Amino acid sequence: MPNWCSNNLTITGDTDTLVQLKEVIESDGEGLLEAIAPIGEWDYSKAVETWGTKWDVSTEGLEYTDNGDGTSTIQGWFQSAWSPPVDAFQSLAQDWDSCYIQLMYEESGMCFVGCWDSEGADDHYDYSGATSDTVRNMIPEYLVDEFALDEQLEGYEEEESQDA
């Protein structure tokens, strides 16, 4: 069983472009990663190389919004196995250079968190050894807040003190 990586995704761009992903989100068939970086028949090595994770992800937590100005936004969350699917979104960014893509991710089992975007940001941090009191000194505030890392760590600390 994999560790699950939590991902928060935002894609903003012209409506004509994003309507393709809207159709995928509204269907119950094809997964998001296969839609943006197709591999055809699933193969572990091919999936990891193409997507950056071993399984496709659900579109259930994603929402499409027409902004009313010729642009649209796809925003929401999903979980991926072991790691964030940065490679898939990198491929999408190369194909859709008119869109802005941001992927924030956190994997509590391996204590890493980060933010990748289509404009070149690729910030990732290891917070192993952090406590609820020290995590804000190790990780940028926007990532601590996005994933409530201090609250997560406080919960783990409380569990450990009860088990002791």
Coordinates of C-alpha atoms in Angstrom, one line a residue:
M1 CA 0.0 0.0 0.0
P2 CA 1.5 3.4 -1.0
N3 CA 1.9 6.5 1.1
W4 CA -0.6 9.0 -0.3
C5 CA 0.6 12.4 -1.4
S6 CA -1.9 15.2 -1.1
N7 CA -2.0 17.6 -4.0
N8 CA -3.7 21.0 -4.5
L9 CA -4.0 22.0 -8.1
T10 CA -4.8 25.3 -9.8
I11 CA -4.8 25.7 -13.6
T12 CA -5.8 29.1 -15.1
G13 CA -6.0 29.8 -18.8
D14 CA -8.2 30.6 -21.7
T15 CA -11.5 28.9 -21.7
D16 CA -11.1 27.3 -25.2
T17 CA -8.0 25.5 -23.9
L18 CA -9.3 24.4 -20.5
V19 CA -12.6 23.1 -21.9
Q20 CA -10.7 20.0 -22.9
L21 CA -9.9 19.2 -19.3
K22 CA -13.4 20.2 -18.2
E23 CA -14.8 17.4 -20.3
V24 CA -12.4 14.9 -18.6
I25 CA -13.4 16.2 -15.1
E26 CA -17.1 15.8 -15.9
S27 CA -16.7 12.3 -17.3
D28 CA -16.3 9.3 -15.1
G29 CA -13.9 7.5 -17.4
E30 CA -10.4 8.7 -18.2
G31 CA -8.2 9.8 -15.3
L32 CA -6.6 13.2 -15.2
L33 CA -3.0 12.1 -15.8
E34 CA -3.9 9.9 -18.8
A35 CA -5.8 12.9 -20.2
I36 CA -2.9 15.3 -20.0
A37 CA 0.0 12.9 -20.6
P38 CA -1.3 9.7 -22.2
I39 CA 0.6 6.4 -21.7
G40 CA -2.0 4.1 -23.1
E41 CA -1.9 0.7 -21.4
W42 CA -0.7 1.1 -17.8
D43 CA 2.9 0.1 -17.1
Y44 CA 4.7 0.9 -13.8
S45 CA 7.9 2.2 -15.4
K46 CA 6.1 4.2 -18.1
A47 CA 3.7 5.8 -15.5
V48 CA 6.5 6.9 -13.2
E49 CA 8.6 8.2 -16.0
T50 CA 5.7 10.1 -17.7
W51 CA 3.6 11.2 -14.7
G52 CA 6.0 11.1 -11.7
T53 CA 3.7 8.8 -9.9
K54 CA 2.6 5.2 -10.4
W55 CA -1.2 5.5 -10.7
D56 CA -3.5 7.9 -12.4
V57 CA -5.5 10.3 -10.2
S58 CA -9.2 10.9 -9.7
T59 CA -10.8 14.1 -10.9
E60 CA -13.5 13.9 -8.2
G61 CA -12.0 16.8 -6.1
L62 CA -11.5 19.1 -9.1
E63 CA -13.9 21.9 -10.2
Y64 CA -14.1 23.9 -13.4
T65 CA -15.0 27.5 -13.2
D66 CA -15.7 29.8 -16.2
N67 CA -14.4 33.2 -15.0
G68 CA -16.6 35.1 -17.4
D69 CA -13.7 37.0 -19.0
G70 CA -12.5 34.4 -21.6
T71 CA -10.5 32.6 -18.9
S72 CA -11.4 29.6 -16.8
T73 CA -9.9 27.9 -13.8
I74 CA -9.6 24.3 -12.7
Q75 CA -9.0 24.0 -9.0
G76 CA -9.1 21.4 -6.3
W77 CA -7.3 18.5 -4.8
F78 CA -6.5 14.9 -5.4
Q79 CA -4.2 12.2 -3.9
S80 CA -1.4 10.5 -5.8
A81 CA 0.7 7.4 -4.9
W82 CA 4.0 8.1 -3.3
S83 CA 4.8 11.4 -5.0
P84 CA 3.2 14.4 -6.8
P85 CA 2.7 14.0 -10.6
V86 CA 4.9 16.9 -11.4
D87 CA 6.2 15.3 -14.6
A88 CA 2.6 15.1 -16.0
F89 CA 2.0 18.8 -15.3
Q90 CA 5.4 19.7 -16.8
S91 CA 4.3 18.1 -20.0
L92 CA 1.0 19.9 -19.9
A93 CA 2.8 23.2 -19.3
Q94 CA 4.9 22.7 -22.4
D95 CA 1.8 21.9 -24.5
W96 CA -0.3 24.7 -23.0
D97 CA 2.1 27.6 -22.5
S98 CA -0.9 30.0 -22.3
C99 CA -2.0 28.4 -19.0
Y100 CA -0.6 28.9 -15.5
I101 CA -0.4 25.7 -13.5
Q102 CA 0.4 25.5 -9.8
L103 CA 0.7 22.2 -7.9
M104 CA 1.2 22.2 -4.1
Y105 CA 1.9 18.9 -2.5
E106 CA 2.6 17.2 0.8
E107 CA 3.4 13.7 1.8
S108 CA 3.3 13.3 5.6
G109 CA 4.6 9.7 5.7
M110 CA 8.0 10.8 4.1
C111 CA 7.8 14.4 5.5
F112 CA 8.1 16.4 2.3
V113 CA 6.1 19.3 1.0
G114 CA 6.5 21.6 -2.0
C115 CA 5.2 23.8 -4.7
W116 CA 5.8 23.5 -8.4
D117 CA 4.4 25.9 -11.0
S118 CA 4.6 26.3 -14.8
E119 CA 6.7 29.5 -14.5
G120 CA 9.7 27.7 -13.1
A121 CA 9.1 27.4 -9.3
D122 CA 10.1 24.0 -7.9
D123 CA 10.4 24.4 -4.2
H124 CA 10.4 21.3 -2.0
Y125 CA 11.3 20.8 1.6
D126 CA 12.0 17.9 4.0
Y127 CA 10.4 18.5 7.4
S128 CA 11.5 15.3 9.1
G129 CA 12.5 16.1 12.6
A130 CA 10.3 19.2 12.7
T131 CA 8.0 19.8 15.6
S132 CA 4.8 21.9 15.7
D133 CA 6.9 24.7 17.2
T134 CA 9.8 24.5 14.7
V135 CA 8.2 23.7 11.4
R136 CA 7.6 27.4 10.5
N137 CA 11.3 28.0 10.9
M138 CA 12.0 25.2 8.3
I139 CA 9.2 25.6 5.7
P140 CA 7.8 28.7 4.0
E141 CA 4.7 29.9 5.8
Y142 CA 2.4 29.5 2.7
L143 CA 3.1 25.7 2.6
V144 CA 2.8 25.3 6.4
D145 CA -0.6 27.0 6.1
E146 CA -1.8 25.2 3.0
F147 CA -1.3 21.8 4.6
A148 CA -1.7 22.8 8.3
L149 CA 1.7 21.2 9.0
D150 CA 2.0 22.7 12.4
E151 CA -1.5 21.3 13.3
Q152 CA -0.6 17.9 11.9
L153 CA 2.6 17.7 13.8
E154 CA 0.8 18.8 17.0
G155 CA -1.6 16.0 16.5
Y156 CA 1.3 13.5 16.2
E157 CA 2.9 14.9 19.2
E158 CA -0.2 14.5 21.3
E159 CA -0.6 10.9 20.1
E160 CA 3.0 10.2 21.1
S161 CA 2.6 11.7 24.6
Q162 CA -0.5 9.6 25.2
D163 CA 1.3 6.4 24.1
A164 CA 4.2 7.1 26.4

